mmCIF file of C-alpha atoms in Angstrom:
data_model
loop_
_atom_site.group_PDB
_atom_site.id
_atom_site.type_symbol
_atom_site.label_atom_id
_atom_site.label_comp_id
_atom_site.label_asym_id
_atom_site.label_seq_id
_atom_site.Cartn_x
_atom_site.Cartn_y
_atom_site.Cartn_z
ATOM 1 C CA UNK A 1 -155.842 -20.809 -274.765
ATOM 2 C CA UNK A 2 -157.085 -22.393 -271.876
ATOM 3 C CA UNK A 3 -160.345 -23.070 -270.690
ATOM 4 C CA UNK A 4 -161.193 -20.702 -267.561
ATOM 5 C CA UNK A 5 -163.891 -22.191 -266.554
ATOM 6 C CA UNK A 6 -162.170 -25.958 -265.869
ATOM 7 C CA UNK A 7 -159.172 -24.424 -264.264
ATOM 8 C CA UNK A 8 -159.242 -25.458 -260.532
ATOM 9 C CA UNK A 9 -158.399 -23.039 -258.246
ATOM 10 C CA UNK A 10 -156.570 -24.453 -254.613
ATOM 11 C CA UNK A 11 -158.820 -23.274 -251.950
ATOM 12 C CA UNK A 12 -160.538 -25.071 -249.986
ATOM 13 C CA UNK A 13 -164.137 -26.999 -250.763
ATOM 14 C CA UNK A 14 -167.131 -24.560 -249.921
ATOM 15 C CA UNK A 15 -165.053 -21.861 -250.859
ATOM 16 C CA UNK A 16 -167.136 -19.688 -254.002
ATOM 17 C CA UNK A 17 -165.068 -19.956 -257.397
ATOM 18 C CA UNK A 18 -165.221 -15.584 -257.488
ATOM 19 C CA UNK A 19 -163.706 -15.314 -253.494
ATOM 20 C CA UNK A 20 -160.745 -17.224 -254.641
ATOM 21 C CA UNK A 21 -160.197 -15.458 -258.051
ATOM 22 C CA UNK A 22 -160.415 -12.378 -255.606
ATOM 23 C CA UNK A 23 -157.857 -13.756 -252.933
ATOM 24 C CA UNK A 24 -155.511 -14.820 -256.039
ATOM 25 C CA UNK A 25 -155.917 -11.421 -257.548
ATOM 26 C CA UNK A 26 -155.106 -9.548 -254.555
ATOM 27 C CA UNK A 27 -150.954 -10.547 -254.860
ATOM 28 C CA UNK A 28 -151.235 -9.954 -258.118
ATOM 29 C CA UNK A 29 -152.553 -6.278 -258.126
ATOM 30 C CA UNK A 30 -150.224 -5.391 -255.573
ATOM 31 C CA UNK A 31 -147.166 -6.317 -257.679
ATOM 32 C CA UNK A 32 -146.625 -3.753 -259.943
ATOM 33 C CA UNK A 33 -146.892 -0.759 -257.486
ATOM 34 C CA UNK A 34 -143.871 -3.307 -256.289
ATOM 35 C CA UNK A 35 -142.290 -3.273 -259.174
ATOM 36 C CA UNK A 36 -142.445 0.586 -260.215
ATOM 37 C CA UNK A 37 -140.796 0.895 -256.264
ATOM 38 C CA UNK A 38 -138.139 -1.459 -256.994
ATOM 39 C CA UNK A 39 -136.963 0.099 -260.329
ATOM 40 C CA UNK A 40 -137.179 2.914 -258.940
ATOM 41 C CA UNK A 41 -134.881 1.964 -256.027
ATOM 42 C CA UNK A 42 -132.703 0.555 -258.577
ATOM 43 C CA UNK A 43 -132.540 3.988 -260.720
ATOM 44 C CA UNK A 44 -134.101 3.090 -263.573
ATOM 45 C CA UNK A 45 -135.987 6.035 -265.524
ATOM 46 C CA UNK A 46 -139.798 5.423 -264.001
ATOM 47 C CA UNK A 47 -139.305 8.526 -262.160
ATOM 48 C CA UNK A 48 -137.300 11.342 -261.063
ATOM 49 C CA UNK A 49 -136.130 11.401 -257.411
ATOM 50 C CA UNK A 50 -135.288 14.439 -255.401
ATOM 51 C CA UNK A 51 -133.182 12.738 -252.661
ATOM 52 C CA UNK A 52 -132.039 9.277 -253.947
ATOM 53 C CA UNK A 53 -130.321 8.474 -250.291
ATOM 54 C CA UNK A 54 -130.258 5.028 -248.550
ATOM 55 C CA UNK A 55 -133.010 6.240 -246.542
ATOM 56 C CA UNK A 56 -135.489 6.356 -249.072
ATOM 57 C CA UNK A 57 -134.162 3.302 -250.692
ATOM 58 C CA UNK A 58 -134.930 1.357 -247.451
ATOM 59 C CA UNK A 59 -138.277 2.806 -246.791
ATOM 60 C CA UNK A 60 -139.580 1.478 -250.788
ATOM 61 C CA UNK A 61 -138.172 -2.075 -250.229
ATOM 62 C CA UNK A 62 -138.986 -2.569 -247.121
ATOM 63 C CA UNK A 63 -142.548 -1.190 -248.369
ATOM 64 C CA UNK A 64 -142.689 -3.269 -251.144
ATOM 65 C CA UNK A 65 -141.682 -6.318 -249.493
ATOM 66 C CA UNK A 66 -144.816 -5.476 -246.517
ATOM 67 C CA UNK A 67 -147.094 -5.037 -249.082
ATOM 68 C CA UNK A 68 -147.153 -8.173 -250.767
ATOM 69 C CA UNK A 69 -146.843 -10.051 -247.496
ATOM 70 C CA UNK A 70 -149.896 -8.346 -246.156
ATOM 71 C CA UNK A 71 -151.205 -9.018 -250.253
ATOM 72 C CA UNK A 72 -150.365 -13.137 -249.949
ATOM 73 C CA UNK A 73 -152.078 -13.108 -246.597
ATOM 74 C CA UNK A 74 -155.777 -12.623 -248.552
ATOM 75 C CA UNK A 75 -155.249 -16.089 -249.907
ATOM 76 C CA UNK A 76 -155.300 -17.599 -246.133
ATOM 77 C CA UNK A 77 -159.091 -16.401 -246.452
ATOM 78 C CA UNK A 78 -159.621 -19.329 -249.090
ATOM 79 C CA UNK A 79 -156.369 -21.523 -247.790
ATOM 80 C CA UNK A 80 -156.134 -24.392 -245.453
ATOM 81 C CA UNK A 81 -153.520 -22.220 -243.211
ATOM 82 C CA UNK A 82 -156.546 -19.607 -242.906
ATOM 83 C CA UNK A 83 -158.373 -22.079 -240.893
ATOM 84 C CA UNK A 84 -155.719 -23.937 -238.859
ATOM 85 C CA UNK A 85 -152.248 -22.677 -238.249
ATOM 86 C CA UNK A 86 -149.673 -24.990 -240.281
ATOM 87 C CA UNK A 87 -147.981 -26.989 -237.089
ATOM 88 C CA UNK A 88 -144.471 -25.520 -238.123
ATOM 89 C CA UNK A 89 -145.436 -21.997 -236.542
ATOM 90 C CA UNK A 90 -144.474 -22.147 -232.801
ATOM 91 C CA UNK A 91 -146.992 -21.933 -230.262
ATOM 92 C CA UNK A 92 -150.202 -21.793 -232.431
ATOM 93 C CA UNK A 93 -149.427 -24.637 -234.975
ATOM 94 C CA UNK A 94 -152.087 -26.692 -235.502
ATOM 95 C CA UNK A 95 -154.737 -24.566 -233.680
ATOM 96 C CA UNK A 96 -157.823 -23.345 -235.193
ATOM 97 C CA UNK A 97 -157.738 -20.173 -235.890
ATOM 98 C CA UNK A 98 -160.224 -17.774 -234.632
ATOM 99 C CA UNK A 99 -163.165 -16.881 -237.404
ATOM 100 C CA UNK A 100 -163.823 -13.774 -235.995
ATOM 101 C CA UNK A 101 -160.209 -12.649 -235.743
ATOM 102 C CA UNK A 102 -159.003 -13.192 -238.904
ATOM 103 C CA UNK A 103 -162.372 -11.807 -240.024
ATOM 104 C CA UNK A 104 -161.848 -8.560 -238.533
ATOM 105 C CA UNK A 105 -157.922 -8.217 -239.200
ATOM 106 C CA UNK A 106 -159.070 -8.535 -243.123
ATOM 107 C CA UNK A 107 -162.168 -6.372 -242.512
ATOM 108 C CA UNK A 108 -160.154 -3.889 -240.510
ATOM 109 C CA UNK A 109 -157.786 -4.167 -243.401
ATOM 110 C CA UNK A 110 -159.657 -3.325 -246.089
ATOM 111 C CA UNK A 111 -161.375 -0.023 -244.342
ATOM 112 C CA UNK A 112 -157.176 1.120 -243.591
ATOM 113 C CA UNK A 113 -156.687 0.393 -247.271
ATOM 114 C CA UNK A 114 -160.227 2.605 -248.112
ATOM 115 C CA UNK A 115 -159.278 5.074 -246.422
ATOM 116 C CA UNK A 116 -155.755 5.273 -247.984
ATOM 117 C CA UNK A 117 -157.493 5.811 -251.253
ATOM 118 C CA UNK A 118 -159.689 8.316 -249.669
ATOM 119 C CA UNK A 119 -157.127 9.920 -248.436
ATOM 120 C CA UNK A 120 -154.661 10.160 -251.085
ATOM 121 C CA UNK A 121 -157.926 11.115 -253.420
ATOM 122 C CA UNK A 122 -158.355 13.820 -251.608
ATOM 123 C CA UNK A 123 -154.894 15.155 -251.411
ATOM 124 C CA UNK A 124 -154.495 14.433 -255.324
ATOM 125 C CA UNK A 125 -157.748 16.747 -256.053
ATOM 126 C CA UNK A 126 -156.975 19.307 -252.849
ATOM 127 C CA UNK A 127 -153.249 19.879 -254.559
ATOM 128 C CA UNK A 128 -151.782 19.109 -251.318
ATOM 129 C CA UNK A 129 -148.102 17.610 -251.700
ATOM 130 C CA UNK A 130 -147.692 18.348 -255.624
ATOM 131 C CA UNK A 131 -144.674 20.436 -255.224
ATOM 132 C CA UNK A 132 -142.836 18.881 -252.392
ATOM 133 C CA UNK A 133 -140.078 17.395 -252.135
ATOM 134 C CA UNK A 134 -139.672 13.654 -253.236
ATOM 135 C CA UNK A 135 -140.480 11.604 -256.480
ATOM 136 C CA UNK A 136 -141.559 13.568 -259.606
ATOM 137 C CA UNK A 137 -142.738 12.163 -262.846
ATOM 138 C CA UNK A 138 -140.585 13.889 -265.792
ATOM 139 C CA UNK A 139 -143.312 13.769 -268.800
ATOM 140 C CA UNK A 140 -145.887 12.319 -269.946
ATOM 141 C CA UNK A 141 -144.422 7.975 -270.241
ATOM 142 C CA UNK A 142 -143.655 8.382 -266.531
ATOM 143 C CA UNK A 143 -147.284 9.317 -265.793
ATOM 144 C CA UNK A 144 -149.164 6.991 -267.648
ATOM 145 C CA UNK A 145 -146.410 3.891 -266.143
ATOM 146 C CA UNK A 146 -147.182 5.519 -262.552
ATOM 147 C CA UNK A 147 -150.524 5.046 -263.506
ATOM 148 C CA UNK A 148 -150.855 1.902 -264.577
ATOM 149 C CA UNK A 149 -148.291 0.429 -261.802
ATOM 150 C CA UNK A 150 -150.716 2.296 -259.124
ATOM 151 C CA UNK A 151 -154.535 2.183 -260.017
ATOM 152 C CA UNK A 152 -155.014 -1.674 -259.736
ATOM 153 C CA UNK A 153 -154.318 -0.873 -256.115
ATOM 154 C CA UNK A 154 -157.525 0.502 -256.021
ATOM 155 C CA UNK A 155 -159.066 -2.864 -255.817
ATOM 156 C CA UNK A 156 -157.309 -4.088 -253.100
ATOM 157 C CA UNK A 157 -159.606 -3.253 -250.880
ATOM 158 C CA UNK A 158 -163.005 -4.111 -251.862
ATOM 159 C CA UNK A 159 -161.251 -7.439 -253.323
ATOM 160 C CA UNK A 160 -160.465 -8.441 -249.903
ATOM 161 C CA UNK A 161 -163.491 -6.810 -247.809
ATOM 162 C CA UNK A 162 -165.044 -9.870 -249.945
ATOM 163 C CA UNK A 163 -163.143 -12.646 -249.542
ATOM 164 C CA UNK A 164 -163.334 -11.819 -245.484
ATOM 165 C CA UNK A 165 -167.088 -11.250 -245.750
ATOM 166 C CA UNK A 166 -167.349 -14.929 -248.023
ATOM 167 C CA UNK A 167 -164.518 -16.509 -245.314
ATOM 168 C CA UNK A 168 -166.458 -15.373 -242.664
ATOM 169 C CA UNK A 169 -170.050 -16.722 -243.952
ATOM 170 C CA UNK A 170 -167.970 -19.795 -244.786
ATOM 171 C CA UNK A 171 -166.703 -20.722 -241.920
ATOM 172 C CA UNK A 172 -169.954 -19.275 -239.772
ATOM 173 C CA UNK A 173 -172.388 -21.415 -242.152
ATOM 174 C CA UNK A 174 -172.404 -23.807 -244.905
ATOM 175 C CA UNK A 175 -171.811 -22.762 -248.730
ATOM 176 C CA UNK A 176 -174.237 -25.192 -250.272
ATOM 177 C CA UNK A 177 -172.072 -24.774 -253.718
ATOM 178 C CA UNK A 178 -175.150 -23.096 -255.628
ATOM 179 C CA UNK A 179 -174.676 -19.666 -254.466
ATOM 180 C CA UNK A 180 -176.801 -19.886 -251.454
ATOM 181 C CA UNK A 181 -175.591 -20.043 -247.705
ATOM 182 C CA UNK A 182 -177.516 -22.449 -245.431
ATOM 183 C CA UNK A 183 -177.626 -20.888 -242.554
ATOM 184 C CA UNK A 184 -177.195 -22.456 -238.500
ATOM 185 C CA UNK A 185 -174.138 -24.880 -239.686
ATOM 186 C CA UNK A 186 -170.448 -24.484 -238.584
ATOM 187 C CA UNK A 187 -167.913 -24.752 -241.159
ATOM 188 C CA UNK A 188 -164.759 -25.186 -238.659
ATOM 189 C CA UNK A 189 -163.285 -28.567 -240.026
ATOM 190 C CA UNK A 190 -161.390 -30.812 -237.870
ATOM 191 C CA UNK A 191 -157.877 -29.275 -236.805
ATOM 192 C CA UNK A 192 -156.272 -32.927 -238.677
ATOM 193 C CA UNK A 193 -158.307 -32.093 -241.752
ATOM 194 C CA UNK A 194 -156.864 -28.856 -243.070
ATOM 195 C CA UNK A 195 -152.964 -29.887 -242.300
#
């Protein structure tokens, strides 16, 4: 087995060791909700589907496939492409890019993504929506898969109201590497530097 604590992770220097677990988590706790969609899509047996039409096929791909773009976008919080714009996007490559924007689009984010789960808490324990029409889990194997393809989702958004509070005192301040942030220091590198 291999030793955690020597594995390097690629983000960039200054960056703490638990935001970048956290921005490489979030993809990965997004996947399986993925997953469940796609075999689902597919018809395999996770669940049983009131209205398997192209419609509804669409919508869970095209879901799926927004989710884990939005998901792969955490890592530009500990990435060089989270601080400059690669120079192969038109019009912004090789820009900075702005500290407080990104910081807000991931803070913004994560409160949509609370709220979700607030939301769809709420409904769960209200009863609202358990006997319309849509997906249905047939027995008890189809629950606990739903479950377990569904609840790491929960983190999603405290994982990444994190890394954008960590980016943000990153690239506001300096990360002295011991767990303290020295304060009155910019972090913005040079645009050459993070290419």
């Amino acid at each position: 087995m291999p030793n955690l604590r020597k594995t390097k992770m690629n983000a960039l220097p200054g960056t703490p060791r638990w935001a970048a677990l956290a921005a490489h988590a979030v993809p990965l706790i997004v996947l399986p909700s993925g997953i469940w969609r796609i075999a689902l899509t597919l018809g395999l047996p996770v669940a049983e589907v009131d209205d398997p039409g192209l419609g509804q096929a669409t919508y869970q791909i095209v879901l799926t496939v927004v989710a884990e773009l939005l998901a792969f976008l955490t890592l530009g919080l500990v990435r060089p492409w989270g601080e400059v714009f690669p120079r192969r996007l038109p019009f912004v490559g090789g820009r900075p890019v702005s500290t407080r924007g990104a910081t807000t689009a991931a803070l913004c984010g994560a409160f949509g993504l609370l709220a979700l789960v607030g939301w769809f808490t709420y409904a769960a324990y209200a009863g609202l929506g358990g006997n319309s029409v849509g997906t249905h889990t047939d027995g008890p194997v189809q629950q606990v898969l739903l479950y377990v393809c569904y609840l790491p989702l929960l983190a999603w958004g405290p994982l990444l109201a994190a890394v954008a509070v960590a980016y943000h005192r990153r690239r506001t301040g300096r990360y002295d590497g011991s767990g303290r942030y020295v304060e009155g220091c910019t972090g913005r590198p040079a645009a050459s530097s993070c290419v």
